[in-house]
Every structure is written in C-alpha cells, then in structure tokens.
C-alpha cells in the first residue's frame, strides 16, 4: 500500500536523461504496484498547448497512458510552467485532473495537495503576474497564436531566464508560514503536500496547538525525487 507523489520534473529536450528517467520510473515495478501516482505540477519546463505535436508531449502521454492502462490512477495538477495543460492532453495521457488545493484522503488521513506557488505570498510581483495569466482570456490569446509562434515564444522566454540567472536552475522564494497555516486550516487538514519551491523536506509544525506536517517534493533537475506515502507514514527518496 503505497501512494507516490512527484512534482517539478521540468522535463525539457535539454535534459534527455531526465525524460528517460521519467519513462523508466513510470514503467518500474515500484510504480506499477502503487495505489496511485500524483504529479503535482511543473511536469515540463514549458507547455505551449495541448495541440503541441513535438516528441516530448507524445512521450509523456505514452508513458502515463501505459501506467493508467495497467490499472494505476495518474492524478495531475498543473504548476506555473504547465498551467495551460488541459482536458485534451489529460485524456491522451490518462490523467485525472485535480484542482490546486484538492483534499484527498490517503489511508484515512485527509491531505491537502497543492503545487505550492500560491503559498509564496511574499513574492508580490509573482502573484501579480500569476493573476494576470490565469484567466481564460490570456489562455485564449496564447492558443490563438500558431504553434510555431508559441514554440518561439517559449524558447525566447527560456533564453531570457537563462541569461538572467546564469543557469537553467530557477531560484524561487519560499512559502509564507501564515499562508501555509491558513490553507491547512481552511482545508481542515493536518498534512499538506506541495512542490514548486525545490526545497524537499518534511516539516513538522504546530497548527492551532496540534501537530501538523508540511511535505515538500523535490525537483528533477539533476536526479529524480519521489515521496512515498503509506498507511504508516511517508518518506522522500531520490531516484537515478
Ligand atoms: Mn512551480
């Protein structure tokens, strides 16, 4: 009895070994025997639309669909890199889409699931941009562009971000403690699982006088990272 959580794989043509690791992992006995696989956002470095006919989305859909067809549910929540991923691709990949902030009962324990970016409230500039781009109008404008133009747009954004940070790694502000407490209180849970910050850890905290837990998933920039949740507890493990 194990449920698996991954996030922030940032799959990209520039890291083919990570794409291969993802495919290998989804086909592994560990995953094929799991109760479910959850992907909590930023599966890819950039998502330009469900109509993208490139090789990477095809490989992702193939790997995920094979897992789903083997009887393992695959839950997917969008992150800030792939928030325009929608029903079309989900159907191809066999994903069950989850809203950010969904509560799932894992072996009797209600658990709040988030990508994590909405918890980073100290980054005011980011939250402003987030509001602007998460509208049906913004998505419609992007999707009205030809595929080639969207591809060029994504490549340019990636280049700019690399020139800015000097590497492919992104530095992200951490979560705000009050935002975490508020989200957990609102959901009525004592366990939260999220990604986004690339700071994998299990944090024990006190919420309204009671013990609670915030688990942060690791990114896949250099190697894989998975959270295994069982009826007994949970642990983070590296993958290579
Ligand atoms: Mn993210």
mmCIF file of C-alpha atoms and ligand atoms in Angstrom:
data_model
loop_
_atom_site.group_PDB
_atom_site.id
_atom_site.type_symbol
_atom_site.label_atom_id
_atom_site.label_comp_id
_atom_site.label_asym_id
_atom_site.label_seq_id
_atom_site.Cartn_x
_atom_site.Cartn_y
_atom_site.Cartn_z
ATOM 1 C CA UNK A 1 0.000 0.000 0.000
ATOM 2 C CA UNK A 2 1.928 2.975 -1.325
ATOM 3 C CA UNK A 3 0.893 6.215 -2.983
ATOM 4 C CA UNK A 4 3.543 8.117 -4.923
ATOM 5 C CA UNK A 5 3.989 11.871 -5.367
ATOM 6 C CA UNK A 6 6.262 13.668 -7.805
ATOM 7 C CA UNK A 7 6.467 17.297 -8.993
ATOM 8 C CA UNK A 8 8.790 19.791 -10.657
ATOM 9 C CA UNK A 9 10.287 17.378 -13.173
ATOM 10 C CA UNK A 10 10.714 20.314 -15.579
ATOM 11 C CA UNK A 11 11.032 17.847 -18.472
ATOM 12 C CA UNK A 12 12.820 19.501 -21.358
ATOM 13 C CA UNK A 13 14.705 18.490 -24.505
ATOM 14 C CA UNK A 14 17.887 19.900 -22.912
ATOM 15 C CA UNK A 15 17.834 17.122 -20.243
ATOM 16 C CA UNK A 16 17.119 13.919 -22.197
ATOM 17 C CA UNK A 17 18.380 11.683 -19.349
ATOM 18 C CA UNK A 18 15.644 13.072 -17.069
ATOM 19 C CA UNK A 19 12.952 12.309 -19.652
ATOM 20 C CA UNK A 20 14.371 8.776 -19.897
ATOM 21 C CA UNK A 21 14.368 8.508 -16.077
ATOM 22 C CA UNK A 22 10.688 9.553 -16.035
ATOM 23 C CA UNK A 23 9.784 6.906 -18.637
ATOM 24 C CA UNK A 24 11.804 4.235 -16.835
ATOM 25 C CA UNK A 25 10.288 5.159 -13.485
ATOM 26 C CA UNK A 26 6.680 5.018 -14.735
ATOM 27 C CA UNK A 27 7.360 1.558 -16.155
ATOM 28 C CA UNK A 28 9.096 0.309 -12.966
ATOM 29 C CA UNK A 29 7.623 -2.283 -10.601
ATOM 30 C CA UNK A 30 7.584 0.326 -7.813
ATOM 31 C CA UNK A 31 5.139 2.499 -9.747
ATOM 32 C CA UNK A 32 3.168 -0.315 -11.401
ATOM 33 C CA UNK A 33 2.417 -1.740 -7.927
ATOM 34 C CA UNK A 34 1.452 1.636 -6.405
ATOM 35 C CA UNK A 35 -2.103 2.598 -5.429
ATOM 36 C CA UNK A 36 -1.768 5.852 -7.392
ATOM 37 C CA UNK A 37 0.726 8.309 -8.846
ATOM 38 C CA UNK A 38 0.241 12.032 -8.230
ATOM 39 C CA UNK A 39 2.042 14.641 -10.366
ATOM 40 C CA UNK A 40 1.741 17.980 -8.562
ATOM 41 C CA UNK A 41 2.708 20.384 -11.330
ATOM 42 C CA UNK A 42 5.649 21.599 -13.420
ATOM 43 C CA UNK A 43 5.931 18.250 -15.156
ATOM 44 C CA UNK A 44 7.514 20.147 -18.049
ATOM 45 C CA UNK A 45 9.738 23.208 -18.307
ATOM 46 C CA UNK A 46 7.258 24.867 -20.664
ATOM 47 C CA UNK A 47 3.830 23.868 -22.003
ATOM 48 C CA UNK A 48 2.724 25.590 -25.194
ATOM 49 C CA UNK A 49 -0.659 23.917 -25.602
ATOM 50 C CA UNK A 50 -2.321 20.512 -25.764
ATOM 51 C CA UNK A 51 -2.018 20.671 -29.574
ATOM 52 C CA UNK A 52 1.819 20.623 -29.395
ATOM 53 C CA UNK A 53 2.921 17.889 -31.818
ATOM 54 C CA UNK A 54 6.523 17.688 -30.526
ATOM 55 C CA UNK A 55 8.148 14.463 -29.361
ATOM 56 C CA UNK A 56 8.270 15.273 -25.622
ATOM 57 C CA UNK A 57 4.497 15.592 -25.011
ATOM 58 C CA UNK A 58 3.977 12.434 -27.075
ATOM 59 C CA UNK A 59 6.444 10.503 -24.913
ATOM 60 C CA UNK A 60 4.890 11.829 -21.699
ATOM 61 C CA UNK A 61 1.390 10.811 -22.836
ATOM 62 C CA UNK A 62 2.632 7.380 -23.888
ATOM 63 C CA UNK A 63 4.377 6.668 -20.565
ATOM 64 C CA UNK A 64 1.481 7.908 -18.479
ATOM 65 C CA UNK A 65 -1.198 6.198 -20.568
ATOM 66 C CA UNK A 66 0.610 2.850 -20.249
ATOM 67 C CA UNK A 67 0.693 3.261 -16.461
ATOM 68 C CA UNK A 68 -3.004 4.211 -16.336
ATOM 69 C CA UNK A 69 -3.893 1.266 -18.573
ATOM 70 C CA UNK A 70 -2.025 -1.043 -16.192
ATOM 71 C CA UNK A 71 -4.547 -0.023 -13.517
ATOM 72 C CA UNK A 72 -2.704 2.729 -11.629
ATOM 73 C CA UNK A 73 -4.597 6.055 -11.424
ATOM 74 C CA UNK A 74 -2.472 9.036 -12.502
ATOM 75 C CA UNK A 75 -3.547 12.339 -10.912
ATOM 76 C CA UNK A 76 -2.270 15.592 -12.364
ATOM 77 C CA UNK A 77 -2.350 19.131 -11.002
ATOM 78 C CA UNK A 78 -0.951 21.975 -13.082
ATOM 79 C CA UNK A 79 2.008 24.074 -11.930
ATOM 80 C CA UNK A 80 3.121 27.525 -13.031
ATOM 81 C CA UNK A 81 5.041 26.056 -16.008
ATOM 82 C CA UNK A 82 2.227 23.911 -17.403
ATOM 83 C CA UNK A 83 -0.938 25.688 -16.305
ATOM 84 C CA UNK A 84 -2.416 25.706 -19.811
ATOM 85 C CA UNK A 85 -2.344 21.905 -19.928
ATOM 86 C CA UNK A 86 -5.985 20.897 -20.256
ATOM 87 C CA UNK A 87 -8.595 18.216 -20.848
ATOM 88 C CA UNK A 88 -7.338 17.219 -24.321
ATOM 89 C CA UNK A 89 -3.871 16.239 -23.194
ATOM 90 C CA UNK A 90 -5.232 14.803 -19.920
ATOM 91 C CA UNK A 91 -7.457 12.457 -21.949
ATOM 92 C CA UNK A 92 -4.494 11.364 -24.104
ATOM 93 C CA UNK A 93 -2.220 10.818 -21.098
ATOM 94 C CA UNK A 94 -4.849 9.173 -18.912
ATOM 95 C CA UNK A 95 -4.523 11.933 -16.328
ATOM 96 C CA UNK A 96 -7.255 12.649 -13.811
ATOM 97 C CA UNK A 97 -7.004 16.436 -13.426
ATOM 98 C CA UNK A 98 -7.016 17.876 -9.900
ATOM 99 C CA UNK A 99 -7.634 21.481 -8.888
ATOM 100 C CA UNK A 100 -4.899 23.165 -6.871
ATOM 101 C CA UNK A 101 -5.956 22.818 -3.242
ATOM 102 C CA UNK A 102 -7.714 19.453 -3.584
ATOM 103 C CA UNK A 103 -8.017 17.377 -0.399
ATOM 104 C CA UNK A 104 -7.576 13.621 -0.854
ATOM 105 C CA UNK A 105 -7.970 11.046 1.877
ATOM 106 C CA UNK A 106 -4.780 8.955 1.956
ATOM 107 C CA UNK A 107 -5.206 5.815 4.065
ATOM 108 C CA UNK A 108 -7.649 7.596 6.374
ATOM 109 C CA UNK A 109 -5.747 10.888 6.604
ATOM 110 C CA UNK A 110 -7.138 13.915 4.739
ATOM 111 C CA UNK A 111 -4.237 15.564 2.924
ATOM 112 C CA UNK A 112 -4.149 18.932 1.173
ATOM 113 C CA UNK A 113 -2.467 18.837 -2.237
ATOM 114 C CA UNK A 114 -1.079 21.984 -3.887
ATOM 115 C CA UNK A 115 1.510 22.906 -6.470
ATOM 116 C CA UNK A 116 2.803 25.422 -3.921
ATOM 117 C CA UNK A 117 3.162 28.680 -5.819
ATOM 118 C CA UNK A 118 0.073 30.289 -4.236
ATOM 119 C CA UNK A 119 1.759 29.835 -0.831
ATOM 120 C CA UNK A 120 4.686 32.059 -1.858
ATOM 121 C CA UNK A 121 2.818 35.233 -0.942
ATOM 122 C CA UNK A 122 5.999 37.193 -0.115
ATOM 123 C CA UNK A 123 6.744 37.269 -3.849
ATOM 124 C CA UNK A 124 4.261 40.021 -4.645
ATOM 125 C CA UNK A 125 5.495 40.520 -8.219
ATOM 126 C CA UNK A 126 4.999 36.839 -9.000
ATOM 127 C CA UNK A 127 1.499 36.770 -7.501
ATOM 128 C CA UNK A 128 0.521 39.784 -9.632
ATOM 129 C CA UNK A 129 1.707 38.098 -12.831
ATOM 130 C CA UNK A 130 0.015 34.865 -11.763
ATOM 131 C CA UNK A 131 -3.355 36.635 -11.522
ATOM 132 C CA UNK A 132 -2.883 38.180 -14.964
ATOM 133 C CA UNK A 133 -2.053 34.950 -16.774
ATOM 134 C CA UNK A 134 -4.520 32.612 -15.068
ATOM 135 C CA UNK A 135 -7.525 33.944 -16.952
ATOM 136 C CA UNK A 136 -9.494 32.318 -19.781
ATOM 137 C CA UNK A 137 -8.736 35.423 -21.906
ATOM 138 C CA UNK A 138 -4.962 35.086 -21.508
ATOM 139 C CA UNK A 139 -5.132 31.393 -22.373
ATOM 140 C CA UNK A 140 -7.350 32.115 -25.393
ATOM 141 C CA UNK A 141 -4.870 34.734 -26.642
ATOM 142 C CA UNK A 142 -1.959 32.296 -26.345
ATOM 143 C CA UNK A 143 -3.858 29.469 -28.001
ATOM 144 C CA UNK A 144 -4.848 31.760 -30.889
ATOM 145 C CA UNK A 145 -1.153 32.006 -31.820
ATOM 146 C CA UNK A 146 0.134 29.434 -34.353
ATOM 147 C CA UNK A 147 2.067 26.544 -32.789
ATOM 148 C CA UNK A 148 5.369 27.748 -34.304
ATOM 149 C CA UNK A 149 4.907 31.207 -32.763
ATOM 150 C CA UNK A 150 4.116 29.715 -29.347
ATOM 151 C CA UNK A 151 7.207 27.490 -29.640
ATOM 152 C CA UNK A 152 9.400 30.504 -30.464
ATOM 153 C CA UNK A 153 7.828 32.460 -27.596
ATOM 154 C CA UNK A 154 8.650 29.660 -25.116
ATOM 155 C CA UNK A 155 12.225 29.317 -26.427
ATOM 156 C CA UNK A 156 12.781 33.061 -26.084
ATOM 157 C CA UNK A 157 11.412 33.071 -22.521
ATOM 158 C CA UNK A 158 13.732 30.199 -21.607
ATOM 159 C CA UNK A 159 16.734 32.004 -23.125
ATOM 160 C CA UNK A 160 15.918 35.225 -21.268
ATOM 161 C CA UNK A 161 15.537 33.355 -17.981
ATOM 162 C CA UNK A 162 18.906 31.618 -18.521
ATOM 163 C CA UNK A 163 20.642 34.893 -19.335
ATOM 164 C CA UNK A 164 19.109 36.346 -16.181
ATOM 165 C CA UNK A 165 20.014 33.580 -13.726
ATOM 166 C CA UNK A 166 23.178 32.307 -15.428
ATOM 167 C CA UNK A 167 21.945 28.708 -15.356
ATOM 168 C CA UNK A 168 18.892 26.591 -16.026
ATOM 169 C CA UNK A 169 18.074 26.421 -12.299
ATOM 170 C CA UNK A 170 15.442 28.765 -11.017
ATOM 171 C CA UNK A 171 15.580 30.355 -7.597
ATOM 172 C CA UNK A 172 12.167 30.573 -6.001
ATOM 173 C CA UNK A 173 11.071 32.409 -2.910
ATOM 174 C CA UNK A 174 9.946 30.053 -0.133
ATOM 175 C CA UNK A 175 6.401 29.655 1.179
ATOM 176 C CA UNK A 176 4.925 32.082 3.688
ATOM 177 C CA UNK A 177 4.180 30.432 7.065
ATOM 178 C CA UNK A 178 0.860 32.263 7.540
ATOM 179 C CA UNK A 179 -0.290 31.295 4.034
ATOM 180 C CA UNK A 180 0.513 27.650 4.846
ATOM 181 C CA UNK A 181 -1.388 27.764 8.152
ATOM 182 C CA UNK A 182 -4.352 29.493 6.527
ATOM 183 C CA UNK A 183 -4.539 26.977 3.661
ATOM 184 C CA UNK A 184 -4.351 23.998 6.026
ATOM 185 C CA UNK A 185 -6.872 25.498 8.467
ATOM 186 C CA UNK A 186 -9.279 26.291 5.612
ATOM 187 C CA UNK A 187 -8.987 22.722 4.277
ATOM 188 C CA UNK A 188 -9.261 21.209 7.761
ATOM 189 C CA UNK A 189 -6.163 19.031 7.404
ATOM 190 C CA UNK A 190 -3.020 18.325 9.400
ATOM 191 C CA UNK A 191 -0.975 17.309 6.355
ATOM 192 C CA UNK A 192 -0.018 19.314 3.260
ATOM 193 C CA UNK A 193 1.961 18.042 0.277
ATOM 194 C CA UNK A 194 3.302 20.505 -2.302
ATOM 195 C CA UNK A 195 6.166 21.161 -4.708
ATOM 196 C CA UNK A 196 7.300 24.307 -6.543
ATOM 197 C CA UNK A 197 9.981 25.589 -4.139
ATOM 198 C CA UNK A 198 12.531 22.842 -4.931
ATOM 199 C CA UNK A 199 13.296 22.529 -1.214
ATOM 200 C CA UNK A 200 12.447 18.862 -0.496
ATOM 201 C CA UNK A 201 11.797 18.274 3.212
ATOM 202 C CA UNK A 202 9.325 17.023 5.783
ATOM 203 C CA UNK A 203 8.475 19.923 8.109
ATOM 204 C CA UNK A 204 6.860 19.214 11.464
ATOM 205 C CA UNK A 205 4.826 22.181 12.599
ATOM 206 C CA UNK A 206 2.178 23.157 15.105
ATOM 207 C CA UNK A 207 -1.188 24.245 13.763
ATOM 208 C CA UNK A 208 -3.622 25.677 16.313
ATOM 209 C CA UNK A 209 -1.865 23.745 19.081
ATOM 210 C CA UNK A 210 -1.856 20.422 17.224
ATOM 211 C CA UNK A 211 0.976 18.660 15.391
ATOM 212 C CA UNK A 212 0.876 19.023 11.624
ATOM 213 C CA UNK A 213 3.109 18.229 8.700
ATOM 214 C CA UNK A 214 4.167 20.031 5.507
ATOM 215 C CA UNK A 215 5.920 17.851 2.964
ATOM 216 C CA UNK A 216 7.801 19.485 0.082
ATOM 217 C CA UNK A 217 8.568 17.459 -3.057
ATOM 218 C CA UNK A 218 11.962 17.691 -4.763
ATOM 219 C CA UNK A 219 12.730 18.808 -8.316
ATOM 220 C CA UNK A 220 14.159 16.571 -11.050
ATOM 221 C CA UNK A 221 16.808 18.920 -12.465
ATOM 222 C CA UNK A 222 19.724 16.585 -11.729
ATOM 223 C CA UNK A 223 18.089 13.378 -10.498
ATOM 224 C CA UNK A 224 14.611 12.156 -9.629
ATOM 225 C CA UNK A 225 12.751 12.660 -6.363
ATOM 226 C CA UNK A 226 9.651 10.873 -5.085
ATOM 227 C CA UNK A 227 7.502 10.925 -1.946
ATOM 228 C CA UNK A 228 6.159 7.543 -0.847
ATOM 229 C CA UNK A 229 3.066 7.706 1.354
ATOM 230 C CA UNK A 230 1.937 4.531 3.147
ATOM 231 C CA UNK A 231 -0.596 3.930 5.947
ATOM 232 C CA UNK A 232 2.366 4.149 8.373
ATOM 233 C CA UNK A 233 3.813 7.446 7.194
ATOM 234 C CA UNK A 234 5.800 8.988 4.389
ATOM 235 C CA UNK A 235 9.356 9.365 3.136
ATOM 236 C CA UNK A 236 11.216 11.232 0.412
ATOM 237 C CA UNK A 237 13.539 9.223 -1.808
ATOM 238 C CA UNK A 238 15.967 10.070 -4.591
ATOM 239 C CA UNK A 239 15.818 8.359 -7.985
ATOM 240 C CA UNK A 240 18.580 7.830 -10.509
HETATM 241 MN MN1 LIG B 1 6.441 25.666 -9.949
#
